[in-house]
Coordinates of C-alpha atoms in Angstrom, one line a residue:
X1 CA 94.1 122.6 89.6
X2 CA 92.0 125.4 88.0
X3 CA 93.9 128.6 87.3
X4 CA 91.0 130.6 85.9
X5 CA 87.7 131.3 87.7
X6 CA 85.1 133.6 86.4
X7 CA 82.3 133.2 88.9
X8 CA 82.6 133.0 92.7
X9 CA 80.4 133.5 95.8
X10 CA 82.1 135.9 98.1
X11 CA 81.3 136.4 101.8
X12 CA 82.4 139.8 103.1
X13 CA 82.0 141.6 106.4
X14 CA 83.0 145.1 107.5
X15 CA 85.0 145.6 110.6
X16 CA 83.2 146.1 113.9
X17 CA 83.2 149.5 115.6
X18 CA 85.0 149.8 118.9
X19 CA 83.0 150.4 122.1
X20 CA 83.0 153.8 123.7
X21 CA 84.6 154.2 127.1
X22 CA 82.9 155.2 130.4
X23 CA 85.6 156.9 132.5
X24 CA 85.9 159.8 135.1
X25 CA 89.0 161.9 135.1
X26 CA 91.0 161.5 138.3
X27 CA 94.0 163.6 139.2
X28 CA 95.7 164.7 142.4
X29 CA 93.9 167.8 143.8
X30 CA 91.3 167.3 141.0
X31 CA 89.2 164.3 142.2
X32 CA 86.1 165.4 140.2
X33 CA 87.5 166.2 136.8
X34 CA 84.4 165.0 134.9
X35 CA 83.9 162.3 132.3
X36 CA 86.8 161.6 130.0
X37 CA 85.8 158.4 128.2
X38 CA 86.7 158.6 124.5
X39 CA 84.9 157.2 121.5
X40 CA 85.6 153.9 119.9
X41 CA 87.2 153.6 116.4
X42 CA 85.0 152.8 113.4
X43 CA 85.5 149.5 111.6
X44 CA 87.1 149.3 108.1
X45 CA 85.1 148.8 104.9
X46 CA 85.5 146.0 102.5
X47 CA 86.2 147.6 99.1
X48 CA 86.4 146.0 95.6
X49 CA 88.9 147.7 93.3
X50 CA 89.6 147.0 89.6
X51 CA 93.2 146.1 89.1
X52 CA 94.4 145.6 85.4
X53 CA 97.0 143.1 86.6
X54 CA 94.3 140.7 87.9
X55 CA 92.7 138.5 85.3
X56 CA 90.8 135.9 87.3
X57 CA 88.7 135.5 90.5
X58 CA 90.8 132.5 91.6
X59 CA 91.9 134.2 94.9
X60 CA 88.3 134.4 96.0
X61 CA 87.7 130.8 95.0
X62 CA 90.3 129.7 97.5
X63 CA 89.4 132.2 100.2
X64 CA 85.8 133.1 99.9
X65 CA 85.4 134.8 103.4
X66 CA 87.0 138.2 103.8
X67 CA 86.7 140.6 106.7
X68 CA 88.0 144.1 107.3
X69 CA 89.9 145.3 110.4
X70 CA 87.8 146.2 113.4
X71 CA 88.1 149.5 115.4
X72 CA 89.5 149.4 118.9
X73 CA 87.8 150.5 122.1
X74 CA 88.0 154.0 123.4
X75 CA 89.9 154.6 126.6
X76 CA 90.0 157.1 129.4
X77 CA 91.9 160.4 129.3
X78 CA 90.2 161.1 126.0
X79 CA 92.2 158.5 124.1
X80 CA 90.1 157.7 121.0
X81 CA 90.1 154.1 119.7
X82 CA 92.0 153.3 116.5
X83 CA 90.0 153.3 113.2
X84 CA 90.1 149.9 111.4
X85 CA 91.9 149.9 108.1
X86 CA 89.7 149.2 105.0
X87 CA 90.3 145.9 103.2
X88 CA 90.8 146.5 99.5
X89 CA 90.2 143.4 97.2
X90 CA 91.6 143.5 93.7
X91 CA 89.2 142.2 91.0
X92 CA 89.6 142.0 87.2
X93 CA 88.3 144.6 84.8
X94 CA 84.8 143.6 83.8
X95 CA 83.6 142.1 87.1
X96 CA 79.9 142.3 87.8
X97 CA 78.8 142.3 91.5
X98 CA 75.4 140.7 92.1
X99 CA 73.2 139.6 95.0
X100 CA 72.4 135.9 95.3
X101 CA 69.0 136.7 93.8
X102 CA 70.6 138.2 90.6
X103 CA 70.3 141.9 91.3
X104 CA 73.2 143.8 89.8
X105 CA 74.9 146.0 92.4
X106 CA 77.9 147.2 90.4
X107 CA 79.4 146.9 87.0
X108 CA 83.1 147.4 87.5
X109 CA 84.7 148.5 84.3
X110 CA 87.9 150.6 84.1
X111 CA 91.0 150.6 86.2
X112 CA 90.6 152.0 89.7
X113 CA 86.8 151.6 89.8
X114 CA 85.7 151.1 93.4
X115 CA 82.7 149.5 95.1
X116 CA 82.1 149.3 98.8
X117 CA 81.0 145.7 99.3
X118 CA 80.5 145.9 103.1
X119 CA 80.5 149.0 105.3
X120 CA 82.3 149.0 108.7
X121 CA 80.4 149.6 111.9
X122 CA 80.4 153.0 113.6
X123 CA 82.4 153.4 116.8
X124 CA 80.4 153.9 120.0
X125 CA 80.4 157.2 121.8
X126 CA 82.2 157.6 125.1
X127 CA 80.6 159.2 128.1
X128 CA 82.5 162.4 127.5
X129 CA 80.7 162.8 124.1
X130 CA 77.4 161.9 125.9
X131 CA 77.8 164.6 128.6
X132 CA 75.5 167.6 128.4
X133 CA 74.4 170.4 130.8
X134 CA 71.6 168.0 132.1
X135 CA 73.8 164.9 132.0
X136 CA 77.1 165.9 133.5
X137 CA 78.4 162.5 134.5
X138 CA 77.1 159.7 132.3
X139 CA 77.9 156.3 133.8
X140 CA 77.7 154.5 130.5
X141 CA 79.0 154.6 126.9
X142 CA 77.6 153.3 123.6
X143 CA 78.6 150.0 122.1
X144 CA 80.3 149.8 118.7
X145 CA 78.1 148.9 115.8
X146 CA 78.8 145.5 114.1
X147 CA 80.1 145.7 110.6
X148 CA 77.7 144.8 107.7
X149 CA 77.8 141.2 106.5
X150 CA 76.9 140.4 102.9
X151 CA 77.0 137.5 100.4
X152 CA 77.9 138.6 96.9
X153 CA 78.2 136.9 93.6
X154 CA 81.1 138.0 91.4
X155 CA 81.0 137.3 87.7
X156 CA 83.8 138.1 85.3
X157 CA 82.8 139.3 81.9
X158 CA 85.8 139.7 79.6
X159 CA 86.4 143.2 78.3
X160 CA 87.6 142.9 74.7
X161 CA 86.9 144.5 71.4
X162 CA 86.5 141.3 69.4
X163 CA 85.2 137.9 70.3
X164 CA 86.1 134.7 68.4
X165 CA 83.3 132.2 68.5
X166 CA 82.8 128.8 66.9
X167 CA 82.8 125.1 67.4
X168 CA 85.5 123.3 69.4
X169 CA 88.7 122.8 67.3
X170 CA 87.7 125.4 64.8
X171 CA 91.0 127.1 65.1
X172 CA 90.2 130.0 67.4
X173 CA 93.2 129.5 69.7
X174 CA 95.5 129.1 66.8
X175 CA 94.1 132.3 65.3
X176 CA 94.7 134.4 68.4
X177 CA 98.1 132.9 68.8
X178 CA 98.9 133.9 65.2
X179 CA 97.8 137.5 65.3
X180 CA 98.8 138.4 68.9
X181 CA 101.4 137.6 71.5
X182 CA 98.9 135.3 73.4
X183 CA 100.0 131.7 73.8
X184 CA 97.0 129.6 74.6
X185 CA 97.1 125.8 74.8
X186 CA 96.6 124.3 71.3
X187 CA 95.9 120.6 70.7
X188 CA 94.1 118.4 68.2
X189 CA 91.2 117.4 70.4
X190 CA 87.9 119.2 71.2
X191 CA 87.5 121.5 74.2
X192 CA 91.2 122.2 74.4
X193 CA 90.4 125.7 75.4
X194 CA 88.6 125.7 78.8
X195 CA 89.2 129.4 79.7
X196 CA 88.9 132.6 77.7
X197 CA 92.2 133.9 76.3
X198 CA 92.9 137.5 75.6
X199 CA 95.3 138.9 73.0
X200 CA 96.3 142.4 71.9
X201 CA 96.5 142.9 68.1
X202 CA 98.4 145.7 66.4
X203 CA 97.0 146.6 62.9
X204 CA 99.0 149.6 61.6
X205 CA 98.7 152.3 64.2
X206 CA 95.5 150.8 65.7
X207 CA 95.5 148.4 68.7
X208 CA 92.6 146.3 69.9
X209 CA 92.0 143.3 72.0
X210 CA 90.7 139.9 70.9
X211 CA 89.0 137.3 73.2
X212 CA 89.2 133.6 72.4
X213 CA 86.0 132.2 73.8
X214 CA 85.9 128.4 74.5
X215 CA 84.0 126.3 71.9
X216 CA 80.3 126.3 71.8
X217 CA 78.0 123.4 71.0
X218 CA 74.3 123.1 70.3
X219 CA 72.4 123.8 73.6
X220 CA 75.1 126.0 75.0
X221 CA 72.5 128.8 75.8
X222 CA 70.7 126.2 77.9
X223 CA 73.8 125.2 79.9
X224 CA 75.0 122.3 77.8
X225 CA 78.8 121.8 77.8
X226 CA 80.2 125.0 79.4
X227 CA 78.1 127.4 77.3
X228 CA 76.6 129.5 80.0
X229 CA 79.9 129.9 81.8
X230 CA 81.5 131.4 78.7
X231 CA 78.7 133.1 76.8
X232 CA 78.9 135.9 79.3
X233 CA 82.4 136.7 78.0
X234 CA 80.8 137.7 74.6
X235 CA 78.5 140.3 76.2
X236 CA 81.0 143.2 76.3
X237 CA 82.6 142.5 72.9
X238 CA 81.8 145.0 70.1
X239 CA 82.6 142.7 67.2
X240 CA 81.8 139.0 66.8
X241 CA 84.0 136.8 64.5
X242 CA 82.7 133.4 63.4
X243 CA 85.6 131.1 63.0
X244 CA 84.3 128.2 60.7
X245 CA 86.3 125.0 60.2
X246 CA 86.4 124.1 56.5
X247 CA 88.4 120.9 57.1
X248 CA 86.2 119.2 59.7
X249 CA 85.9 115.4 59.3
X250 CA 82.7 115.2 61.5
X251 CA 79.6 114.0 59.6
X252 CA 76.6 116.3 59.2
X253 CA 78.8 119.4 59.7
X254 CA 79.7 122.1 57.3
X255 CA 80.5 125.9 57.6
X256 CA 76.9 126.9 56.9
X257 CA 75.3 124.6 59.5
X258 CA 78.0 125.5 62.0
X259 CA 77.2 129.2 61.5
X260 CA 73.4 128.7 61.9
X261 CA 73.9 126.7 65.2
X262 CA 76.2 129.3 66.7
X263 CA 73.9 132.2 65.7
X264 CA 70.9 130.4 67.2
X265 CA 72.8 129.9 70.5
X266 CA 73.8 133.6 70.6
X267 CA 70.2 134.7 69.9
X268 CA 68.9 132.4 72.6
X269 CA 71.4 133.6 75.2
X270 CA 69.8 136.2 77.5
X271 CA 72.4 138.7 78.5
X272 CA 72.1 141.1 81.5
X273 CA 70.5 144.1 79.7
X274 CA 71.4 146.4 82.6
X275 CA 75.1 145.7 82.5
X276 CA 77.6 147.4 80.2
X277 CA 77.2 146.5 76.5
X278 CA 74.2 144.3 77.3
X279 CA 72.1 147.3 76.2
X280 CA 73.0 146.4 72.6
X281 CA 71.5 143.1 71.6
X282 CA 74.1 140.6 70.5
X283 CA 72.2 139.9 67.3
X284 CA 72.7 143.6 66.2
X285 CA 76.5 143.7 66.7
X286 CA 78.7 143.6 63.6
X287 CA 79.8 140.2 62.3
X288 CA 82.7 138.9 60.3
X289 CA 83.0 135.3 59.0
X290 CA 86.4 133.6 58.9
X291 CA 86.8 130.4 56.8
X292 CA 89.8 128.7 58.4
X293 CA 92.2 125.9 57.4
X294 CA 92.3 126.8 53.7
X295 CA 95.9 125.4 53.6
X296 CA 94.1 122.0 53.2
X297 CA 93.1 121.6 49.5
X298 CA 89.7 120.2 50.3
X299 CA 89.0 123.0 52.8
X300 CA 89.9 125.7 50.2
X301 CA 87.5 124.2 47.7
X302 CA 84.7 124.1 50.4
X303 CA 85.5 127.7 51.3
X304 CA 85.1 128.8 47.7
X305 CA 81.8 126.9 47.5
X306 CA 80.1 128.4 50.7
X307 CA 81.5 131.9 50.3
X308 CA 78.8 133.2 47.9
X309 CA 76.0 132.0 50.1
X310 CA 77.5 133.7 53.2
X311 CA 78.0 136.9 51.3
X312 CA 74.4 136.7 50.1
X313 CA 73.4 136.9 53.7
X314 CA 75.2 140.2 54.0
X315 CA 78.2 138.9 55.9
X316 CA 81.8 139.9 55.2
X317 CA 83.9 136.7 54.5
X318 CA 87.6 136.2 54.7
X319 CA 89.6 133.1 54.0
X320 CA 92.6 132.4 56.2
X321 CA 95.0 129.7 57.3
X322 CA 96.5 129.9 60.8
X323 CA 99.1 127.3 59.8
X324 CA 100.5 129.2 56.8
X325 CA 99.4 132.7 58.0
X326 CA 97.6 133.3 54.7
X327 CA 95.0 136.0 54.9
X328 CA 95.9 137.1 58.5
X329 CA 97.0 140.6 57.6
X330 CA 93.8 141.5 55.7
X331 CA 91.9 140.0 58.6
X332 CA 93.6 142.2 61.2
X333 CA 92.9 145.4 59.2
X334 CA 89.3 144.4 58.6
X335 CA 88.8 143.8 62.4
X336 CA 90.5 147.2 63.0
X337 CA 87.9 148.9 60.8
X338 CA 85.0 147.3 62.6
X339 CA 86.4 148.1 66.0
X340 CA 87.0 151.8 65.1
X341 CA 83.5 152.1 63.8
X342 CA 82.1 150.5 66.9
X343 CA 84.1 152.9 69.1
X344 CA 82.9 155.9 67.1
X345 CA 79.3 154.8 67.4
X346 CA 79.6 154.2 71.2
X347 CA 78.1 157.0 73.4
X348 CA 80.6 159.3 75.1
X349 CA 81.1 158.3 78.7
X350 CA 79.8 160.9 81.0
X351 CA 80.5 161.4 84.7
X352 CA 77.8 160.0 86.9
X353 CA 75.7 162.9 88.1
X354 CA 75.3 163.4 91.8
X355 CA 71.8 162.8 92.9
X356 CA 70.5 164.4 96.1
X357 CA 67.6 162.7 97.7
X358 CA 66.5 164.7 100.7
X359 CA 64.2 163.1 103.2
X360 CA 60.5 163.8 102.7
X361 CA 58.9 166.3 105.1
X362 CA 56.5 163.7 106.5
X363 CA 59.2 161.0 106.8
X364 CA 59.7 160.2 110.5
X365 CA 62.7 158.0 109.7
X366 CA 61.0 154.9 111.1
X367 CA 57.8 152.9 110.8
X368 CA 55.5 151.1 113.3
X369 CA 53.4 148.3 112.1
X370 CA 51.0 145.9 113.8
X371 CA 51.8 142.3 113.1
X372 CA 50.1 139.1 114.1
X373 CA 51.4 135.5 113.9
X374 CA 50.5 133.4 116.9
X375 CA 50.2 136.6 118.9
X376 CA 50.0 140.3 118.3
X377 CA 53.1 142.4 118.4
X378 CA 54.3 145.8 117.0
X379 CA 57.3 146.0 114.7
X380 CA 59.5 149.1 114.7
X381 CA 61.8 149.5 111.7
X382 CA 64.1 152.3 110.9
X383 CA 67.8 153.1 110.7
X384 CA 68.0 155.2 113.8
X385 CA 66.0 153.0 116.2
X386 CA 67.8 149.8 115.0
X387 CA 71.2 151.4 115.3
X388 CA 70.5 152.8 118.8
X389 CA 69.4 149.3 119.9
X390 CA 72.6 147.7 118.6
X391 CA 74.7 150.3 120.5
X392 CA 72.9 150.0 123.8
X393 CA 74.4 148.0 126.7
X394 CA 71.3 146.4 128.2
X395 CA 73.2 145.4 131.3
X396 CA 73.4 149.1 132.3
X397 CA 70.2 150.6 133.5
X398 CA 71.3 154.1 132.8
X399 CA 72.1 153.1 129.2
X400 CA 68.6 151.5 128.8
X401 CA 67.0 154.7 130.2
X402 CA 69.0 156.8 127.7
X403 CA 67.7 154.6 124.9
X404 CA 64.1 155.1 126.2
X405 CA 64.6 158.8 126.2
X406 CA 66.0 158.8 122.6
X407 CA 63.1 156.7 121.3
X408 CA 60.6 158.9 123.1
X409 CA 62.1 162.1 121.5
X410 CA 62.1 160.4 118.1
X411 CA 58.4 159.9 118.4
X412 CA 58.3 156.1 118.6
X413 CA 56.0 156.1 121.6
X414 CA 53.5 158.4 119.9
X415 CA 53.4 156.1 116.9
X416 CA 52.9 153.1 119.1
X417 CA 49.9 154.9 120.7
X418 CA 48.5 155.6 117.2
X419 CA 49.0 152.0 116.1
X420 CA 46.8 150.8 119.1
X421 CA 49.5 149.6 121.4
X422 CA 48.8 149.5 125.2
X423 CA 50.9 148.9 128.2
X424 CA 52.3 145.3 128.2
X425 CA 52.1 144.7 124.5
X426 CA 55.1 143.1 122.8
X427 CA 57.3 145.5 120.8
X428 CA 60.1 144.4 118.4
X429 CA 62.8 146.8 117.2
X430 CA 64.5 145.5 114.1
X431 CA 63.8 142.4 112.1
X432 CA 65.2 138.9 112.1
X433 CA 67.5 137.4 114.7
X434 CA 68.9 140.9 115.6
X435 CA 65.5 142.2 116.6
X436 CA 65.1 143.3 120.3
X437 CA 61.9 142.2 122.0
X438 CA 60.5 143.9 125.1
X439 CA 57.2 144.5 126.8
X440 CA 56.1 148.1 126.3
X441 CA 55.6 150.3 129.4
X442 CA 54.9 153.9 128.4
X443 CA 55.7 155.2 131.8
X444 CA 59.2 153.8 131.5
X445 CA 59.9 156.2 128.6
X446 CA 57.9 159.3 129.8
X447 CA 58.3 159.2 133.5
X448 CA 61.6 157.4 133.8
X449 CA 63.1 160.4 135.7
X450 CA 60.6 159.9 138.5
X451 CA 62.0 156.4 139.3
X452 CA 65.5 157.3 140.4
X453 CA 66.0 161.0 139.8
X454 CA 67.7 162.6 136.8
X455 CA 69.9 160.1 135.0
X456 CA 73.5 161.0 134.4
X457 CA 73.8 163.5 137.2
X458 CA 76.3 163.7 140.1
X459 CA 75.7 166.1 143.0
X460 CA 79.4 166.4 143.4
X461 CA 79.6 168.0 139.9
X462 CA 76.5 170.2 140.3
X463 CA 77.3 173.8 140.0
X464 CA 76.8 175.9 143.2
X465 CA 77.4 179.5 144.3
X466 CA 80.9 180.1 145.8
X467 CA 80.5 182.8 148.5
X468 CA 82.9 185.7 148.5
X469 CA 85.1 186.6 151.4
X470 CA 82.8 189.4 152.6
X471 CA 79.8 186.9 152.5
X472 CA 81.8 184.4 154.5
X473 CA 82.7 187.1 157.1
X474 CA 79.1 188.2 157.3
X475 CA 77.9 184.6 157.7
X476 CA 80.6 184.0 160.4
X477 CA 79.6 187.0 162.4
X478 CA 75.9 186.2 162.0
X479 CA 76.6 182.7 163.3
X480 CA 78.6 184.1 166.3
X481 CA 75.8 186.6 167.1
X482 CA 73.2 183.8 166.8
X483 CA 75.3 181.7 169.3
X484 CA 75.6 184.6 171.7
X485 CA 71.9 185.3 171.6
X486 CA 71.2 181.6 172.1
X487 CA 73.5 181.5 175.2
X488 CA 71.9 184.6 176.7
X489 CA 68.5 183.1 176.2
X490 CA 69.5 179.9 177.8
X491 CA 71.0 181.9 180.8
X492 CA 67.8 183.9 181.2
X493 CA 65.7 180.7 181.2
X494 CA 68.0 179.2 183.8
X495 CA 67.7 182.2 186.1
X496 CA 64.0 182.2 185.8
X497 CA 63.7 178.5 186.7
X498 CA 66.0 178.6 189.9
X499 CA 64.2 177.3 193.2
X500 CA 63.3 179.9 196.0
X501 CA 64.4 178.9 199.7
X502 CA 61.9 178.9 202.6
X503 CA 61.9 182.0 204.9
X504 CA 63.5 184.1 202.2
X505 CA 60.7 185.6 200.3
X506 CA 63.0 187.8 198.1
X507 CA 65.1 184.8 197.3
X508 CA 68.2 186.3 199.1
X509 CA 70.0 184.4 201.9
X510 CA 71.0 186.2 205.2
X511 CA 74.5 184.9 205.0
X512 CA 74.5 184.0 208.7
X513 CA 74.8 180.7 210.5
X514 CA 71.9 178.9 212.0

């Protein structure tokens, strides 16, 4: 089973935001307490953090899908939903974050470096937050926004001062084991080293790191062998050390030809010029040539023969033996000098300046474009319209009307008119499978209040004048006077309409018997 992985595809998703709550406060003797639905909690972010204790991407190889905690839904009585905890993923120092298309998103160098890989969704507003003087009792709440989902490519580029390069079985692993505390696997067959090994070397008072890069072969820059997988580990190294095998028994091989082949592969390798030390071409970095295995008599003779030619090329040459440790101390001090010179020449790291990018004056925050495939439709793109659509409960008519009002205030309707849209045209807000399609009716946005009265109102909560005691007394007496006047009027009308008896012209009886 592999225990070192330097490239993985990671699928991350932020936590979903919790839905807002639509609730009305109810209490004894206070039946109309108003809306008290609270907001939902926001979802957690997925964050990559550089951890010096992590040296491989193996964990992501076994578990490539990671998701942060979601926020919980808001509740009545103004109980806000819980905010989702962020998910922090530890990555090795030197990890480069890319898109599947190769765009570099982050170059994570230095302990504690952080990168938000996927943002959590916002929590939806409850009806208490949506209430206003004109909308006193909203019967709806906003939905939580889904967390962002992304596919990322993580590549590990070893952070070391010195890189040991050479053919397989040139003695690189033996060298790093001899000058540091690293204990890589060492055997007498090619491609023993399949993963980069790091070692810390102490030369006097100076300390530096050395990387043992797996063996390279002709065509490594084109992907032959495992070249492309390990050439990336050379990109960040300030000094390159060629370890040449002077005791090889393979035909048609000698230290000069080995050096030419490796140099050609390094020159052909195209590093990421926008990442870390990739700004400095590999061909311009300081070199040092190590002629190894001089404990073998034939190898010592060969080293003495090729040394003048290598020095004629301007290369510094050292003869060593990892078996007898001959020449190792001068080598460590020579490497220390090169590393110190490279560190001194490196630019001083400066804090990243804060860049403010205010929105342009003529930027409406959205765009409306006319599209045509098999039919004509109008595409609306923008952060606000798309977020509002995601947070709308389309099963609630009042929520849909609230969305229409927001879009109208934002100016979407005016832009649709300018783009040539007419009633009944298809309008799409958002792109891809998350886009919402509807038939545009301008009157639904402008005159929606005419359909069913003002949305979000409740007559029981409308403010009205509370009469004083004197006004109540005056109204009572007025009512009594009005009733007395009405009775008197009715009595008078009854008297006027009474029938008159025969033989009694004045309407009065004689009171006698017949």
